[in-house]
Coordinates of C-alpha atoms in Angstrom, one line a residue:
X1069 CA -51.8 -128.3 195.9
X1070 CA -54.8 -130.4 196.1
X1071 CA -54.6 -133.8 194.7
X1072 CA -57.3 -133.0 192.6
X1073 CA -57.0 -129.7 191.3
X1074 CA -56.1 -129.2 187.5
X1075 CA -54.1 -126.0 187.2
X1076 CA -50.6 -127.5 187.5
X1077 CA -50.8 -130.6 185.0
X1078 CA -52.8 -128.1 182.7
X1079 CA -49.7 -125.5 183.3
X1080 CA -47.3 -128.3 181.8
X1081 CA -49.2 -129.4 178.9
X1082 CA -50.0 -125.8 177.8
X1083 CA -46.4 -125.1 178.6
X1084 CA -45.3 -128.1 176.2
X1085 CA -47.1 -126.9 173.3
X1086 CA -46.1 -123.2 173.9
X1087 CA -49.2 -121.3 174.4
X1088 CA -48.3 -120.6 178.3
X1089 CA -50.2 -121.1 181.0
X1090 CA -53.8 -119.8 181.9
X1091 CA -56.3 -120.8 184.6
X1092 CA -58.0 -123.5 184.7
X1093 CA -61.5 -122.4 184.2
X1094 CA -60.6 -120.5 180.7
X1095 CA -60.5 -123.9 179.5
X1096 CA -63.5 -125.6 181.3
X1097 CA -60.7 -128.6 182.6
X1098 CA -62.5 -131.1 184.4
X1099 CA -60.1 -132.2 187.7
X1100 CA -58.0 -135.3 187.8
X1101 CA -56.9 -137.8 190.6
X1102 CA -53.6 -137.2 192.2
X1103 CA -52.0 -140.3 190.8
X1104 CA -52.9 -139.1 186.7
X1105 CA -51.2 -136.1 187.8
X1106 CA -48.2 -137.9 189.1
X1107 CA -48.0 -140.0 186.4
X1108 CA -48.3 -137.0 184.1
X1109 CA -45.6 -135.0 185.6
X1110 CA -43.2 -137.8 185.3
X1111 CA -43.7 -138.0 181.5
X1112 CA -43.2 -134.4 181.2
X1113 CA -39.9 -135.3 183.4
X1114 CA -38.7 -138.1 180.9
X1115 CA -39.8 -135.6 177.7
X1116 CA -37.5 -132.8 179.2
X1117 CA -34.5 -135.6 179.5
X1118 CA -35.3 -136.1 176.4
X1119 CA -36.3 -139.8 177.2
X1120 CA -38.6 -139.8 174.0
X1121 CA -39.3 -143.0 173.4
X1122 CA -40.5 -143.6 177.2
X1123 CA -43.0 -141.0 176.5
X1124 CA -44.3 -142.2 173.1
X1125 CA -44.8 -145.7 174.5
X1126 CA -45.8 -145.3 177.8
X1127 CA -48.1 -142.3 176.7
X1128 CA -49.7 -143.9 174.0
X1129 CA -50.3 -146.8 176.9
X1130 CA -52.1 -144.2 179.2
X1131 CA -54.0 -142.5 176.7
X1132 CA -55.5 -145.7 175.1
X1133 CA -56.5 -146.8 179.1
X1134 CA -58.5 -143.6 179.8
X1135 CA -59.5 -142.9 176.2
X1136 CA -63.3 -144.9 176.6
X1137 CA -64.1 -143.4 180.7
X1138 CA -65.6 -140.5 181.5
X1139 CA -64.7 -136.7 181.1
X1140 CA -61.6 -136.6 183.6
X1141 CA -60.4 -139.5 182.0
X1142 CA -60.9 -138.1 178.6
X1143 CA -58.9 -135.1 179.3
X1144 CA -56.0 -137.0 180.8
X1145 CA -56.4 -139.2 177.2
X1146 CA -56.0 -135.9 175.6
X1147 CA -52.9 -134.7 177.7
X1148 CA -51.2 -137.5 177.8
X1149 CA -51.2 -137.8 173.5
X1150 CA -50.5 -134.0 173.2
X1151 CA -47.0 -135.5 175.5
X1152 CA -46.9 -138.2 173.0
X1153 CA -46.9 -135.6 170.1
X1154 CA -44.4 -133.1 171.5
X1155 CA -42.1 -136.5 171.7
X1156 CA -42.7 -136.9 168.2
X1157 CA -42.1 -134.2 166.9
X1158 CA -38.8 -133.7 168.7
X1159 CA -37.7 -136.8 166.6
X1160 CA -39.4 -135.3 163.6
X1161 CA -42.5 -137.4 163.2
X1162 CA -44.4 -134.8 162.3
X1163 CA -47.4 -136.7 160.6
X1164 CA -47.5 -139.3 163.6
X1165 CA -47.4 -136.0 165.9
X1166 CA -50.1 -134.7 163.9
X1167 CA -52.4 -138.0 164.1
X1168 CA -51.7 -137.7 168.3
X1169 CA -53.0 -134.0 168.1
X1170 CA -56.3 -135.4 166.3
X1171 CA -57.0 -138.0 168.3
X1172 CA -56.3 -135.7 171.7
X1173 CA -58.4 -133.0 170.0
X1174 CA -61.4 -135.9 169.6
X1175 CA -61.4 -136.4 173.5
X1176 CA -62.0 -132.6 174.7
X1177 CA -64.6 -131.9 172.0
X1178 CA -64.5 -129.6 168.8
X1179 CA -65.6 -126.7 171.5
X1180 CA -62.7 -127.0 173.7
X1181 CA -61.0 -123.6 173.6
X1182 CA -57.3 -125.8 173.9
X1183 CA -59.0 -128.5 171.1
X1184 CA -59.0 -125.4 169.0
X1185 CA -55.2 -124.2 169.9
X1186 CA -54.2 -127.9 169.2
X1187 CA -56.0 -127.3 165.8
X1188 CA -53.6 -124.7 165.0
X1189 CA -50.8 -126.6 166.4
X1190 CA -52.1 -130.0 164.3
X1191 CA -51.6 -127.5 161.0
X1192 CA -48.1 -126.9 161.6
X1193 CA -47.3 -130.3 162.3
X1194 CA -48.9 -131.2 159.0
X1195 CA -47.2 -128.5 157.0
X1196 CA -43.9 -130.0 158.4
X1197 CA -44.6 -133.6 157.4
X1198 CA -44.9 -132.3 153.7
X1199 CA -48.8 -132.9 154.3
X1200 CA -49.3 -129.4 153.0
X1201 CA -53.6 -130.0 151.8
X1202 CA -54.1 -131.1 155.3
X1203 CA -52.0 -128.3 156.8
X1204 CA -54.4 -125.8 154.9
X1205 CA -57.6 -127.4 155.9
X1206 CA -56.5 -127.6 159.7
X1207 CA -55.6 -124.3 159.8
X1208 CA -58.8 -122.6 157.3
X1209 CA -61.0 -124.4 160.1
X1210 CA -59.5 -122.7 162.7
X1211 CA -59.4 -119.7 161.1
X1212 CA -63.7 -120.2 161.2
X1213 CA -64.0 -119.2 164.1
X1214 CA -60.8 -117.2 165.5
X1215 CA -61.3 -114.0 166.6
X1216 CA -59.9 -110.7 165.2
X1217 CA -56.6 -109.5 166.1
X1218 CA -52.7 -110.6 165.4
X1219 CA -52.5 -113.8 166.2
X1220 CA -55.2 -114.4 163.5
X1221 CA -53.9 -111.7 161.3
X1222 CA -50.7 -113.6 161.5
X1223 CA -52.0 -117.1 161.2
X1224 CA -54.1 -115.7 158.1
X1225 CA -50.7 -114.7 156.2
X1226 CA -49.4 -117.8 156.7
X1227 CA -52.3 -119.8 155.1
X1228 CA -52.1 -117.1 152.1
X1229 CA -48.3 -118.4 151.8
X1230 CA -49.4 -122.2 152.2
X1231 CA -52.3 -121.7 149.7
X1232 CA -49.5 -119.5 147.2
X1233 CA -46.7 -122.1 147.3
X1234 CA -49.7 -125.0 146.3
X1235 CA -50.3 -122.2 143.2
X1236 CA -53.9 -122.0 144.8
X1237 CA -54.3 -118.2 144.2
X1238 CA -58.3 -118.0 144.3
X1239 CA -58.2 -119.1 147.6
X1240 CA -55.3 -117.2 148.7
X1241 CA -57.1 -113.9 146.9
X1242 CA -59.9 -114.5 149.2
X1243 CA -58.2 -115.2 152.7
X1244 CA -56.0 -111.7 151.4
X1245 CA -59.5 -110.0 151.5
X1246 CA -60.1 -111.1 154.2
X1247 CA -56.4 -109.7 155.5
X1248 CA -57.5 -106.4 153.9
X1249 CA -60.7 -105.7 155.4
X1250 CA -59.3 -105.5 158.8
X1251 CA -57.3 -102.5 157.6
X1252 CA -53.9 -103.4 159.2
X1253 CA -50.9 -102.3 157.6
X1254 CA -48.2 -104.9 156.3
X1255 CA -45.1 -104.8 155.9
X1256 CA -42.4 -105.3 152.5
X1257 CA -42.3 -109.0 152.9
X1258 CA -46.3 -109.8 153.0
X1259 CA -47.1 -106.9 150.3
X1260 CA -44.3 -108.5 147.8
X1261 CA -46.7 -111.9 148.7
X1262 CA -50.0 -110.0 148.3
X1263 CA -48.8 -108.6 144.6
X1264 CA -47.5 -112.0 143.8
X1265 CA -51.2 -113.5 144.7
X1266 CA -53.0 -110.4 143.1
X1267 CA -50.9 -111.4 139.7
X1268 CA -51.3 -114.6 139.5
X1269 CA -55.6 -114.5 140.7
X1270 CA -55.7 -112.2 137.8
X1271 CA -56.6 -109.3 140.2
X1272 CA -54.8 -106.7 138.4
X1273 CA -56.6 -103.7 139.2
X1274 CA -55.5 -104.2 142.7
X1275 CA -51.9 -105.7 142.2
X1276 CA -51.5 -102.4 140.2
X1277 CA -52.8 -100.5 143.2
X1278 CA -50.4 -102.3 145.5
X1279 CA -47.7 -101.6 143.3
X1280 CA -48.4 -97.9 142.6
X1281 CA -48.9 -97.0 145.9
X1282 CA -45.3 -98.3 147.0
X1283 CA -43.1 -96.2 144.1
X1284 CA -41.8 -93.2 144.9
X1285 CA -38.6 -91.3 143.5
X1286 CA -36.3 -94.1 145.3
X1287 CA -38.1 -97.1 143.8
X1288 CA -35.7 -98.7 141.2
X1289 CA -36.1 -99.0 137.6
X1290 CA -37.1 -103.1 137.7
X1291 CA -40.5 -101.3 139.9
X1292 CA -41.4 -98.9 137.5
X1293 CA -41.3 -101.1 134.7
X1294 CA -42.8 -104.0 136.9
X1295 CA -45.5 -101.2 137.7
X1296 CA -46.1 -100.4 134.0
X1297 CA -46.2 -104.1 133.0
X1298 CA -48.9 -104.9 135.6
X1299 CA -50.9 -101.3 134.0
X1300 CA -50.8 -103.0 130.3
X1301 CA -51.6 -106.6 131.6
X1302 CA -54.7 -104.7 133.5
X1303 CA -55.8 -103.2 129.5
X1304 CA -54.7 -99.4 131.1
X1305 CA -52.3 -98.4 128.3
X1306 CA -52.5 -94.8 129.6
X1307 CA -51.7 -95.8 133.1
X1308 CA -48.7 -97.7 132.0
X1309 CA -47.5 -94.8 130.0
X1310 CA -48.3 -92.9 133.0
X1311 CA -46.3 -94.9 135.3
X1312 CA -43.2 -95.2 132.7
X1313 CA -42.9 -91.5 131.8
X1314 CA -43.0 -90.7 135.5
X1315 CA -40.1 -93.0 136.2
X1316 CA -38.1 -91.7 133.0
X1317 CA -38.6 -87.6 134.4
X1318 CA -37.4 -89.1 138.0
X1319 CA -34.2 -90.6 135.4
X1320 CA -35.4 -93.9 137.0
X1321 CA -35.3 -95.1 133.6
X1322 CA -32.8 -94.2 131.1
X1323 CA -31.9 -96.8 129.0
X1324 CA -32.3 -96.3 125.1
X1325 CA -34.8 -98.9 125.0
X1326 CA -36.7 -97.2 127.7
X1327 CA -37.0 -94.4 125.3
X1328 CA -38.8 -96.0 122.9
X1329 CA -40.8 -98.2 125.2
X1330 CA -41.8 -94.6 126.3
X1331 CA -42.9 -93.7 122.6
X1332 CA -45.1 -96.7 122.2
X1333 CA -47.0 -96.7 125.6
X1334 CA -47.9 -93.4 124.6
X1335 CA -49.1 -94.4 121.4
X1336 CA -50.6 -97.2 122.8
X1337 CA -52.2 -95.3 125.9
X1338 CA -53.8 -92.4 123.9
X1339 CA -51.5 -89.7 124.7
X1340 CA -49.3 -89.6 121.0
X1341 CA -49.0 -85.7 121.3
X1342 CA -46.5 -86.5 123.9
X1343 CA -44.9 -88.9 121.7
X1344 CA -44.3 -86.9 119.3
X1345 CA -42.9 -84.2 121.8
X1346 CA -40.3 -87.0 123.2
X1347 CA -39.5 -88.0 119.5
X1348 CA -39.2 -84.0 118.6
X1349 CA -37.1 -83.9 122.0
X1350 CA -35.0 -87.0 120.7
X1351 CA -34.3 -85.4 117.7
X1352 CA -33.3 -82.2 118.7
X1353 CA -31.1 -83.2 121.3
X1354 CA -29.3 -86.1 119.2
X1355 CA -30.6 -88.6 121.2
X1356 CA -32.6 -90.0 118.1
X1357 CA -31.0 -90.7 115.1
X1358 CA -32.1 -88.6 112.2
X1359 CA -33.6 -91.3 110.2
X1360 CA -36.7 -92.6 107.7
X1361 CA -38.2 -94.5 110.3
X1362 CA -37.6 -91.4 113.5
X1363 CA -39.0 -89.2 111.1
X1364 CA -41.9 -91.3 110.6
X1365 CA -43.1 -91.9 114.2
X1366 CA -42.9 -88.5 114.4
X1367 CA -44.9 -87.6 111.7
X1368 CA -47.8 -90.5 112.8
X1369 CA -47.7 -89.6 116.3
X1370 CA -48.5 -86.1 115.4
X1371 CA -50.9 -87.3 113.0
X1372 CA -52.4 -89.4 115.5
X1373 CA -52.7 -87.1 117.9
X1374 CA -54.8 -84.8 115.4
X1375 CA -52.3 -82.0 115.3
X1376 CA -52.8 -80.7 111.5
X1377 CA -50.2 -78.4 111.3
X1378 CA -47.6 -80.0 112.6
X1379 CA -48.2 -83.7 111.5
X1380 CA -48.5 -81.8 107.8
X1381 CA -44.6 -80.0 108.6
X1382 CA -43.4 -83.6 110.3
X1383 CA -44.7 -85.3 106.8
X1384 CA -43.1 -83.1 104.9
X1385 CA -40.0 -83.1 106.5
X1386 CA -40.0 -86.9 106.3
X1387 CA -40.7 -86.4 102.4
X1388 CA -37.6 -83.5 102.1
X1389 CA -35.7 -86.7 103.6
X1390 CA -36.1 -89.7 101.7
X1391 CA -37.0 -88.0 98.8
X1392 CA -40.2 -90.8 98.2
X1393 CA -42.5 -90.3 95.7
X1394 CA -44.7 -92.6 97.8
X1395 CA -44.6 -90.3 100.5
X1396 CA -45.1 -86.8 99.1
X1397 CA -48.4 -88.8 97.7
X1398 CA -49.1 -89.3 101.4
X1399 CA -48.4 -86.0 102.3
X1400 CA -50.6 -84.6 99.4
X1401 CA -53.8 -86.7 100.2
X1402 CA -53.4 -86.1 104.0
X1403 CA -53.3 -82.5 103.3
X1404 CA -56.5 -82.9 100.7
X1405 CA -57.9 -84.9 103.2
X1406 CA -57.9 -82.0 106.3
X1407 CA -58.5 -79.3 103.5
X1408 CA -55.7 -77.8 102.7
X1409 CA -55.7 -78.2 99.1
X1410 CA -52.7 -76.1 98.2
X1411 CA -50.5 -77.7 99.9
X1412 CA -51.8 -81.3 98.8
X1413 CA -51.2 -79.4 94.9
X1414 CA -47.5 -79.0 95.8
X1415 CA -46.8 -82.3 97.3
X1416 CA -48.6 -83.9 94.2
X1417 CA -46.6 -81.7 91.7
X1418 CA -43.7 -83.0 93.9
X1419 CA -45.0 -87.2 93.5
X1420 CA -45.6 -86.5 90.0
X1421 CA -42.2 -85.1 89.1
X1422 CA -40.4 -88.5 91.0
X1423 CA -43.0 -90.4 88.1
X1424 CA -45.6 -91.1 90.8
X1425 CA -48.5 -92.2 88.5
X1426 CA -51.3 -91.7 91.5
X1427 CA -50.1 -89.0 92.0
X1428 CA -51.4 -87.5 88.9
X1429 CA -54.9 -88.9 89.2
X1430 CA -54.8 -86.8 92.5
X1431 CA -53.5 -83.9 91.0
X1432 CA -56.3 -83.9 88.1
X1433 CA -59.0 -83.9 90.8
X1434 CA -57.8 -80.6 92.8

């Protein structure tokens, strides 16, 4: 090997920071005297015997001496901290490691195709100091001006994470557009991140699409209602009801409280007629308690759904029940009301004869 010729001692500093080894020219490395090569490789020696503190001292010693010369003697600066730094961060000094990165970054130029991998590697070394807002800013500036594919796809998700567990969820919403423009698929572990950014950004329209897309007649019950949560928090009641009567036909969701969860998402989604079908269901079946307050969900649900004849025969039957002046008067005046004015002239007679007194008013005006 020539003394002067840079693709060995670039080999072992590429090979120190893990991003293997390529030529010399895809980094533009300017060549160094035999002796800074020498020197070099005997650091690397004392870093791989673990002889750590030899290589922080005497590296910081070498890369002050060539920090102020000219371009070789910057780059041998530069390699000679990015030695210093993998020391460091061997003994856990992740911020000083970090500091070395920046200051070897400084002597190749902001253009340096390694200055840029060192970036990346400067946000990790951040990140593990605890130094998370400088971790994030490293490694968003790198992002800049990455180009498409995994490694930047991958890097990307992990500034998402930095950005969630600092609660920053606007800017994690964005760099997750930016993840979903490039159309790759991910997998369980980054969508349960992308909901939990979607959620918490306010973006439910698409955390509900995230979460809809992903249930199927497997997904467990704590899905469907999660689902169905997301739907009301979004203002689609009828989604939600959607979502929750699908999961109760797949007998995702059978607890008795997910009965009547199912009655009032349909009464709150617009969709009452099939309340009142599960609450005629209910009854028949016994899995609703013949009661005042059964028989009157029934009746408004039918009512509310606009079916006249059967919200008049539920209102009756509710009357037959409790026996309520108060509600054969409700009966009477909801029959008046849709026309049907004999029936409202027996369900007065009926108020009257229980000593309704409005009832009589309404009687005298048939």
């Amino acid at each position: 090997m020539s003394s002067r010729c840079p693709v060995r001692l670039l080999c072992i500093a590429l090979y120190l920071v893990l991003f293997g080894a390529p030529s010399a020219s895809a980094w533009g490395a300017p060549s160094l005297a035999g002796g800074v090569i020498r020197d070099l490789e005997a650091v690397e020696r004392s870093l791989e015997q673990d002889k750590l503190e030899r290589v922080v001292s005497h590296g910081r010693r070498q890369a002050d001496r060539f920090a102020s010369g000219n371009a070789a003697d910057r780059y041998a600066s530069a390699l000679y901290r990015q030695l210093v730094a993998s020391a460091l961060t061997r003994q856990e000094r992740y911020a000083e490691a970090a500091g070395q990165l920046a200051r070897a970054r400084q002597g190749l130029g902001p253009k340096s195709e390694l200055s840029r991998r060192w970036l990346r590697e400067q946000a990790r070394l951040h990140r593990a100091a605890g130094e998370h807002d400088r971790a994030i800013a490293r490694l968003s500036v790198w992002l800049e001006t990455a180009p498409a594919g995994a490694e930047c796809r991958d890097a990307r998700w992990r500034l998402i994470g930095w950005l969630a567990r600092e609660t920053r969820w606007q800017d994690a919403a964005a760099q997750l557009d930016s993840v979903a423009a490039e159309g790759a698929p991910a997998d369980d572990r980054r969508r349960r991140l992308a909901l939990a950014v979607n959620l918490n950004a306010g973006r439910m329209d698409k955390a509900l699409g995230e979460l809809a897309a992903g249930l199927d007649e497997t997904s467990p019950a704590a899905d469907w209602r999660r689902a169905a949560g997301v739907a009301q928090r979004a203002g689609q009641p009828g989604v939600a009801a959607g979502l929750w009567d699908t999961g109760w036909r797949l007998g995702r969701l059978e607890r008795p409280d997910d009965y009547w969860q199912l009655v009032d998402l349909h009464m709150a989604g617009g969709t009452p007629a099939r309340a009142a079908e599960l609450l005629e269901e209910g009854l028949a079946e016994g899995r609703v308690v013949r009661s005042g307050l059964a028989l009157e969900q029934r009746a408004a649900a039918w009512q509310q759904a606009g079916d006249v004849p059967r919200a008049l025969a539920a209102r009756e039957a509710l009357a037959r029940y409790t026996q309520s002046a108060d509600q054969w008067r409700t009966l009477g005046q909801l029959a008046y009301a849709w026309g049907k004015d004999a029936r409202a002239k027996t369900a007065f007679e009926r108020a009257v004869a229980l000593g309704d007194e409005q009832a009589e008013q309404w009687l005298a005006a048939l």
